[in-house]
Amino acid sequence: MEIEAIRAGKVKQLPGADLEDEDLSGSQLEKINLAGATLVGVNFSGCNLNGARLDGANLIGAKLESADLRANLLGANLMQADLSGADLRGGNLRGANLMGAKLSQACFTGAFL
């Protein structure tokens, strides 16, 4: 899989992909499908994930600082993830595991928890 194509937003369908520990910081990943993907330790800092499908994704320890996460995170595992300053307005976080996650200045306005 070409990581540069993902960073550039050219790849939109990656359900179940394994991107563990990749650096995708600052990428335009709007409406990408990463449902059920292994995203452990991935750096999504400053990413645009607006409208993305991250339902059931494993995001343990992921870096999501200041990311646009107005996305579907239904049942996602965000344990120990850094969501500091992330925009989760209107996002779906039902059933998501946020145990130990850093939530400083994250915006959850209108989010489904």
Backbone as a chain_set.jsonl record, in Angstrom:
{"seq": "MEIEAIRAGKVKQLPGADLEDEDLSGSQLEKINLAGATLVGVNFSGCNLNGARLDGANLIGAKLESADLRANLLGANLMQADLSGADLRGGNLRGANLMGAKLSQACFTGAFL", "coords": {"N": [[0.846, -1.184, 0.0], [0.589, 2.187, -0.846], [1.698, 4.693, 1.057], [1.991, 7.413, 0.6], [-0.007, 8.002, -1.259], [-2.229, 7.668, 0.32], [-1.833, 9.715, 2.223], [-2.146, 11.908, 0.54], [-4.804, 11.85, 0.088], [-5.832, 10.343, -1.96], [-6.618, 7.739, -1.776], [-9.491, 6.225, -0.678], [-10.884, 4.033, 0.306], [-10.267, 1.88, 2.717], [-11.079, -0.215, 4.467], [-10.51, -2.263, 7.304], [-7.748, -2.134, 7.045], [-4.209, -2.304, 7.908], [-2.412, -0.021, 9.431], [-0.574, 0.439, 11.366], [1.372, 2.482, 13.488], [2.011, 4.381, 11.502], [2.797, 7.625, 10.076], [0.59, 9.997, 9.526], [0.156, 12.618, 9.841], [-1.344, 15.81, 9.437], [-2.628, 15.148, 7.075], [-5.106, 15.077, 4.414], [-7.828, 13.478, 4.884], [-10.502, 13.322, 4.468], [-13.675, 11.851, 4.563], [-12.674, 9.248, 4.322], [-12.67, 5.662, 4.393], [-12.017, 3.791, 7.025], [-13.004, 1.757, 8.505], [-12.967, -0.682, 11.036], [-10.215, -0.85, 10.919], [-6.709, -1.362, 11.791], [-5.15, 0.87, 13.636], [-3.249, 1.464, 15.483], [-1.224, 3.53, 17.386], [-0.949, 5.358, 15.295], [-0.118, 8.495, 13.826], [-2.246, 10.995, 13.583], [-2.3, 13.69, 13.89], [-3.573, 16.928, 13.462], [-4.988, 16.176, 11.206], [-7.515, 16.105, 8.623], [-10.307, 14.492, 9.131], [-12.938, 14.626, 8.651], [-16.154, 13.364, 8.286], [-15.207, 10.801, 8.016], [-15.107, 7.172, 8.168], [-14.557, 5.443, 10.936], [-15.483, 3.471, 12.419], [-15.411, 0.845, 14.728], [-12.663, 0.752, 14.572], [-9.252, 0.2, 15.649], [-7.665, 2.277, 17.6], [-5.731, 2.517, 19.569], [-3.566, 4.384, 21.539], [-3.225, 6.247, 19.519], [-2.335, 9.349, 17.918], [-4.15, 12.145, 17.86], [-4.25, 14.873, 18.017], [-5.675, 18.044, 17.683], [-7.098, 17.246, 15.445], [-9.62, 17.063, 12.876], [-12.294, 15.48, 13.715], [-14.954, 14.971, 13.096], [-16.63, 12.566, 12.748], [-17.499, 9.058, 12.141], [-17.123, 7.15, 14.817], [-18.088, 4.936, 16.006], [-18.03, 2.438, 18.376], [-15.248, 2.403, 18.324], [-11.859, 1.82, 19.429], [-10.298, 3.866, 21.446], [-8.469, 3.901, 23.46], [-6.031, 5.319, 25.528], [-5.461, 7.181, 23.569], [-4.516, 10.358, 22.148], [-6.483, 13.005, 22.14], [-6.371, 15.694, 22.35], [-7.534, 18.929, 21.885], [-8.992, 18.143, 19.678], [-11.604, 18.188, 17.189], [-14.664, 17.047, 17.631], [-17.261, 17.545, 17.08], [-20.594, 16.68, 16.683], [-19.87, 14.117, 16.043], [-20.014, 10.479, 16.024], [-19.67, 8.651, 18.774], [-20.627, 6.51, 20.113], [-20.388, 3.71, 22.186], [-17.651, 3.779, 22.011], [-14.334, 3.283, 23.27], [-12.843, 5.214, 25.548], [-11.016, 5.087, 27.557], [-8.437, 6.299, 29.515], [-7.757, 8.142, 27.6], [-6.483, 11.265, 26.332], [-8.147, 14.22, 26.692], [-8.078, 16.959, 26.722], [-9.282, 20.118, 26.009], [-10.717, 19.151, 23.843], [-13.46, 19.203, 21.584], [-16.709, 18.289, 22.077], [-19.242, 19.026, 21.367], [-22.55, 18.395, 20.567], [-21.925, 15.79, 19.941], [-22.5, 12.254, 19.685], [-22.607, 10.291, 22.374]], "CA": [[0.0, 0.0, 0.0], [1.382, 3.406, -0.981], [1.323, 5.619, 2.125], [1.911, 8.77, 0.038], [-1.328, 8.134, -1.882], [-3.172, 7.838, 1.429], [-1.609, 11.069, 2.74], [-2.655, 12.875, -0.434], [-6.252, 11.725, 0.003], [-6.193, 9.665, -3.208], [-7.183, 6.435, -1.424], [-10.623, 6.473, 0.221], [-11.455, 2.781, 0.79], [-9.267, 1.065, 3.404], [-11.645, -0.926, 5.617], [-9.715, -3.376, 7.795], [-6.315, -1.952, 6.754], [-3.262, -2.247, 9.023], [-1.522, 1.133, 9.251], [0.042, 0.628, 12.676], [2.529, 3.364, 13.681], [2.282, 5.267, 10.361], [2.679, 9.062, 10.308], [-0.33, 10.607, 8.568], [-0.119, 13.955, 10.369], [-1.644, 16.869, 8.486], [-3.211, 14.62, 5.833], [-6.505, 15.343, 4.066], [-8.436, 12.149, 4.835], [-11.939, 13.539, 4.529], [-14.567, 10.782, 4.078], [-11.975, 7.976, 4.128], [-13.263, 4.517, 5.078], [-11.053, 3.011, 7.792], [-13.803, 0.935, 9.421], [-12.332, -1.913, 11.467], [-8.774, -0.82, 10.636], [-5.734, -1.347, 12.879], [-4.53, 2.193, 13.565], [-2.529, 1.585, 16.749], [-0.065, 4.415, 17.372], [-0.876, 6.205, 14.094], [-0.112, 9.934, 14.067], [-3.25, 11.705, 12.799], [-2.32, 15.068, 14.382], [-3.905, 17.943, 12.48], [-5.634, 15.589, 10.019], [-8.921, 16.321, 8.322], [-11.013, 13.215, 9.071], [-14.358, 14.97, 8.628], [-16.962, 12.42, 7.527], [-14.525, 9.507, 7.898], [-15.63, 5.988, 8.849], [-13.572, 4.832, 11.817], [-16.254, 2.59, 13.289], [-14.751, -0.411, 15.047], [-11.209, 0.84, 14.364], [-8.393, 0.108, 16.821], [-6.855, 3.496, 17.629], [-5.011, 2.564, 20.842], [-2.355, 5.199, 21.532], [-3.129, 7.113, 18.333], [-2.165, 10.784, 18.159], [-5.214, 12.818, 17.113], [-4.289, 16.256, 18.476], [-6.173, 19.071, 16.758], [-7.663, 16.631, 14.235], [-11.043, 17.227, 12.601], [-12.839, 14.135, 13.905], [-16.412, 14.947, 12.968], [-16.595, 11.296, 12.034], [-18.143, 7.906, 12.753], [-16.195, 6.412, 15.669], [-18.929, 3.965, 16.702], [-17.331, 1.246, 18.838], [-13.791, 2.488, 18.127], [-11.034, 1.709, 20.626], [-9.45, 5.054, 21.549], [-7.758, 3.815, 24.726], [-4.723, 5.992, 25.579], [-5.277, 8.077, 22.416], [-4.42, 11.781, 22.474], [-7.503, 13.755, 21.409], [-6.254, 17.082, 22.796], [-7.888, 19.937, 20.901], [-9.678, 17.563, 18.514], [-12.969, 18.634, 16.911], [-15.533, 15.879, 17.515], [-18.635, 18.043, 17.017], [-21.534, 15.881, 15.906], [-19.332, 12.783, 15.761], [-20.666, 9.345, 16.673], [-18.727, 7.936, 19.629], [-21.355, 5.51, 20.901], [-19.665, 2.463, 22.382], [-16.199, 3.962, 21.872], [-13.549, 3.147, 24.492], [-12.006, 6.403, 25.741], [-10.277, 4.9, 28.798], [-7.067, 6.81, 29.516], [-7.528, 9.077, 26.49], [-6.271, 12.671, 26.679], [-9.281, 14.928, 26.103], [-7.936, 18.381, 27.005], [-9.762, 21.074, 25.008], [-11.431, 18.511, 22.728], [-14.827, 19.71, 21.478], [-17.68, 17.211, 21.911], [-20.556, 19.635, 21.19], [-23.44, 17.678, 19.66], [-21.453, 14.428, 19.657], [-23.298, 11.147, 20.211], [-21.727, 9.551, 23.283]], "C": [[0.891, 1.248, 0.0], [0.913, 4.454, 0.021], [1.204, 7.049, 1.605], [0.559, 9.016, -0.623], [-2.4, 8.331, -0.815], [-3.058, 9.26, 1.965], [-2.211, 12.134, 1.83], [-4.168, 12.801, -0.595], [-6.726, 11.036, -1.263], [-6.817, 8.295, -2.973], [-8.273, 6.673, -0.397], [-11.203, 5.201, 0.827], [-10.364, 1.887, 1.375], [-9.863, 0.315, 4.598], [-10.765, -2.114, 5.993], [-8.218, -3.257, 7.558], [-5.476, -1.952, 8.03], [-2.254, -1.138, 8.726], [-0.759, 1.442, 10.54], [1.319, 1.461, 12.602], [2.898, 4.239, 12.479], [2.14, 6.731, 10.778], [1.835, 9.661, 9.189], [-0.66, 12.036, 8.982], [-0.33, 14.96, 9.242], [-2.307, 16.417, 7.191], [-4.674, 15.009, 5.663], [-7.195, 13.999, 3.838], [-9.952, 12.228, 4.946], [-12.682, 12.386, 3.847], [-13.859, 9.467, 3.771], [-12.689, 6.874, 4.912], [-12.148, 3.684, 5.695], [-11.78, 2.15, 8.82], [-13.058, -0.358, 9.735], [-10.829, -1.966, 11.256], [-7.939, -0.868, 11.913], [-4.913, -0.074, 12.718], [-3.773, 2.502, 14.859], [-1.312, 2.484, 16.562], [0.061, 5.318, 16.154], [-0.912, 7.679, 14.497], [-1.06, 10.599, 13.069], [-3.311, 13.176, 13.217], [-2.595, 16.04, 13.242], [-4.577, 17.426, 11.217], [-7.074, 16.051, 9.863], [-9.55, 14.949, 8.116], [-12.52, 13.449, 9.083], [-15.105, 13.981, 7.731], [-16.335, 11.045, 7.356], [-15.284, 8.406, 8.63], [-14.479, 5.345, 9.608], [-14.272, 3.877, 12.779], [-15.526, 1.252, 13.456], [-13.245, -0.397, 14.863], [-10.464, 0.748, 15.693], [-7.399, 1.26, 16.769], [-6.097, 3.631, 18.951], [-3.73, 3.382, 20.67], [-2.185, 6.101, 20.323], [-3.006, 8.575, 18.746], [-3.143, 11.516, 17.249], [-5.341, 14.276, 17.534], [-4.728, 17.178, 17.346], [-6.698, 18.501, 15.441], [-9.14, 16.99, 14.103], [-11.631, 15.826, 12.604], [-14.358, 14.146, 13.916], [-16.731, 13.731, 12.105], [-17.397, 10.229, 12.765], [-17.084, 7.09, 13.484], [-16.946, 5.378, 16.504], [-18.115, 2.725, 17.067], [-15.825, 1.261, 18.642], [-13.06, 2.368, 19.461], [-10.021, 2.852, 20.62], [-8.674, 5.076, 22.87], [-6.365, 4.435, 24.595], [-4.448, 6.9, 24.374], [-5.198, 9.523, 22.896], [-5.363, 12.553, 21.559], [-7.47, 15.231, 21.794], [-6.566, 18.045, 21.655], [-8.605, 19.41, 19.666], [-11.107, 18.093, 18.409], [-13.829, 17.411, 16.638], [-16.997, 16.289, 17.428], [-19.492, 17.173, 16.108], [-21.041, 14.49, 15.568], [-20.091, 11.7, 16.51], [-19.622, 8.544, 17.432], [-19.429, 6.897, 20.492], [-20.543, 4.221, 20.953], [-18.159, 2.575, 22.231], [-15.524, 3.849, 23.237], [-12.588, 4.33, 24.577], [-11.159, 6.298, 27.011], [-8.832, 5.383, 28.65], [-6.756, 7.784, 28.391], [-7.315, 10.491, 27.018], [-7.32, 13.483, 25.93], [-9.215, 16.435, 26.312], [-8.325, 19.229, 25.799], [-10.346, 20.421, 23.751], [-12.868, 19.018, 22.745], [-15.773, 18.563, 21.142], [-19.087, 17.753, 21.692], [-21.364, 18.856, 20.155], [-22.995, 16.271, 19.312], [-22.381, 13.403, 20.295], [-22.369, 10.271, 21.034], [-22.424, 8.344, 23.862]], "O": [[1.843, 1.332, 0.776], [-0.157, 5.039, -0.15], [0.395, 7.821, 2.119], [0.034, 10.127, -0.554], [-3.363, 9.071, -1.02], [-4.07, 9.939, 2.143], [-2.726, 13.146, 2.306], [-4.754, 13.596, -1.33], [-7.903, 11.13, -1.611], [-7.469, 7.748, -3.861], [-8.012, 7.263, 0.652], [-11.96, 5.29, 1.793], [-9.632, 1.222, 0.642], [-9.216, 0.219, 5.641], [-10.327, -2.875, 5.13], [-7.481, -4.201, 7.845], [-5.979, -1.634, 9.107], [-1.366, -1.292, 7.888], [-0.35, 2.58, 10.767], [2.211, 1.205, 11.794], [3.999, 4.788, 12.444], [1.432, 7.034, 11.737], [2.296, 9.814, 8.057], [-1.651, 12.602, 8.52], [0.389, 14.969, 8.243], [-2.523, 17.234, 6.296], [-5.387, 15.241, 6.639], [-7.152, 13.449, 2.737], [-10.6, 11.313, 5.455], [-12.369, 12.0, 2.72], [-14.395, 8.646, 3.026], [-13.249, 7.133, 5.977], [-11.429, 2.968, 4.998], [-11.235, 1.85, 9.882], [-12.578, -1.046, 8.834], [-10.226, -3.029, 11.401], [-8.399, -0.468, 12.982], [-4.098, 0.053, 11.804], [-3.672, 3.657, 15.272], [-0.474, 2.239, 15.694], [1.083, 5.984, 15.993], [-1.651, 8.061, 15.405], [-0.743, 10.75, 11.889], [-4.299, 13.847, 12.919], [-1.947, 15.992, 12.196], [-4.72, 18.173, 10.25], [-7.759, 16.349, 10.842], [-9.363, 14.317, 7.076], [-13.287, 12.571, 9.479], [-14.743, 13.782, 6.571], [-16.87, 10.208, 6.63], [-16.01, 8.669, 9.589], [-13.556, 4.783, 9.018], [-13.725, 3.519, 13.821], [-15.093, 0.624, 12.489], [-12.606, -1.442, 14.986], [-10.976, 1.163, 16.732], [-6.429, 1.236, 16.011], [-5.848, 4.748, 19.405], [-2.92, 3.115, 19.782], [-1.109, 6.664, 20.12], [-3.512, 8.983, 19.792], [-2.992, 11.513, 16.027], [-6.419, 14.86, 17.424], [-4.231, 17.106, 16.222], [-6.736, 19.206, 14.432], [-9.826, 17.196, 15.103], [-11.495, 15.078, 11.636], [-14.979, 13.399, 14.674], [-17.05, 13.84, 10.922], [-17.909, 10.458, 13.861], [-16.256, 6.425, 12.861], [-16.491, 4.992, 17.58], [-17.578, 2.044, 16.194], [-15.182, 0.221, 18.784], [-13.585, 2.768, 20.5], [-9.027, 2.819, 19.895], [-8.271, 6.14, 23.341], [-5.618, 4.118, 23.67], [-3.315, 7.34, 24.183], [-5.757, 9.864, 23.939], [-5.092, 12.736, 20.372], [-8.452, 15.944, 21.582], [-5.946, 17.987, 20.593], [-8.805, 20.153, 18.706], [-11.739, 18.407, 19.418], [-13.749, 16.808, 15.568], [-17.883, 15.471, 17.675], [-19.173, 16.955, 14.939], [-21.732, 13.75, 14.868], [-20.74, 11.977, 17.519], [-18.798, 7.85, 16.837], [-18.878, 6.453, 21.499], [-20.078, 3.71, 19.935], [-17.456, 1.567, 22.313], [-16.085, 4.275, 24.247], [-11.646, 4.441, 23.792], [-10.638, 7.305, 27.491], [-8.102, 4.928, 27.769], [-5.61, 8.209, 28.241], [-7.897, 10.872, 28.034], [-7.386, 13.45, 24.701], [-10.212, 17.123, 26.098], [-7.77, 19.077, 24.711], [-10.455, 21.069, 22.71], [-13.431, 19.238, 23.817], [-15.671, 17.942, 20.084], [-20.049, 16.996, 21.821], [-20.929, 18.676, 19.017], [-23.616, 15.618, 18.473], [-22.981, 13.669, 21.337], [-21.478, 9.605, 20.507], [-21.83, 7.605, 24.647]]}, "num_chains": 1, "name": "protein.A"}
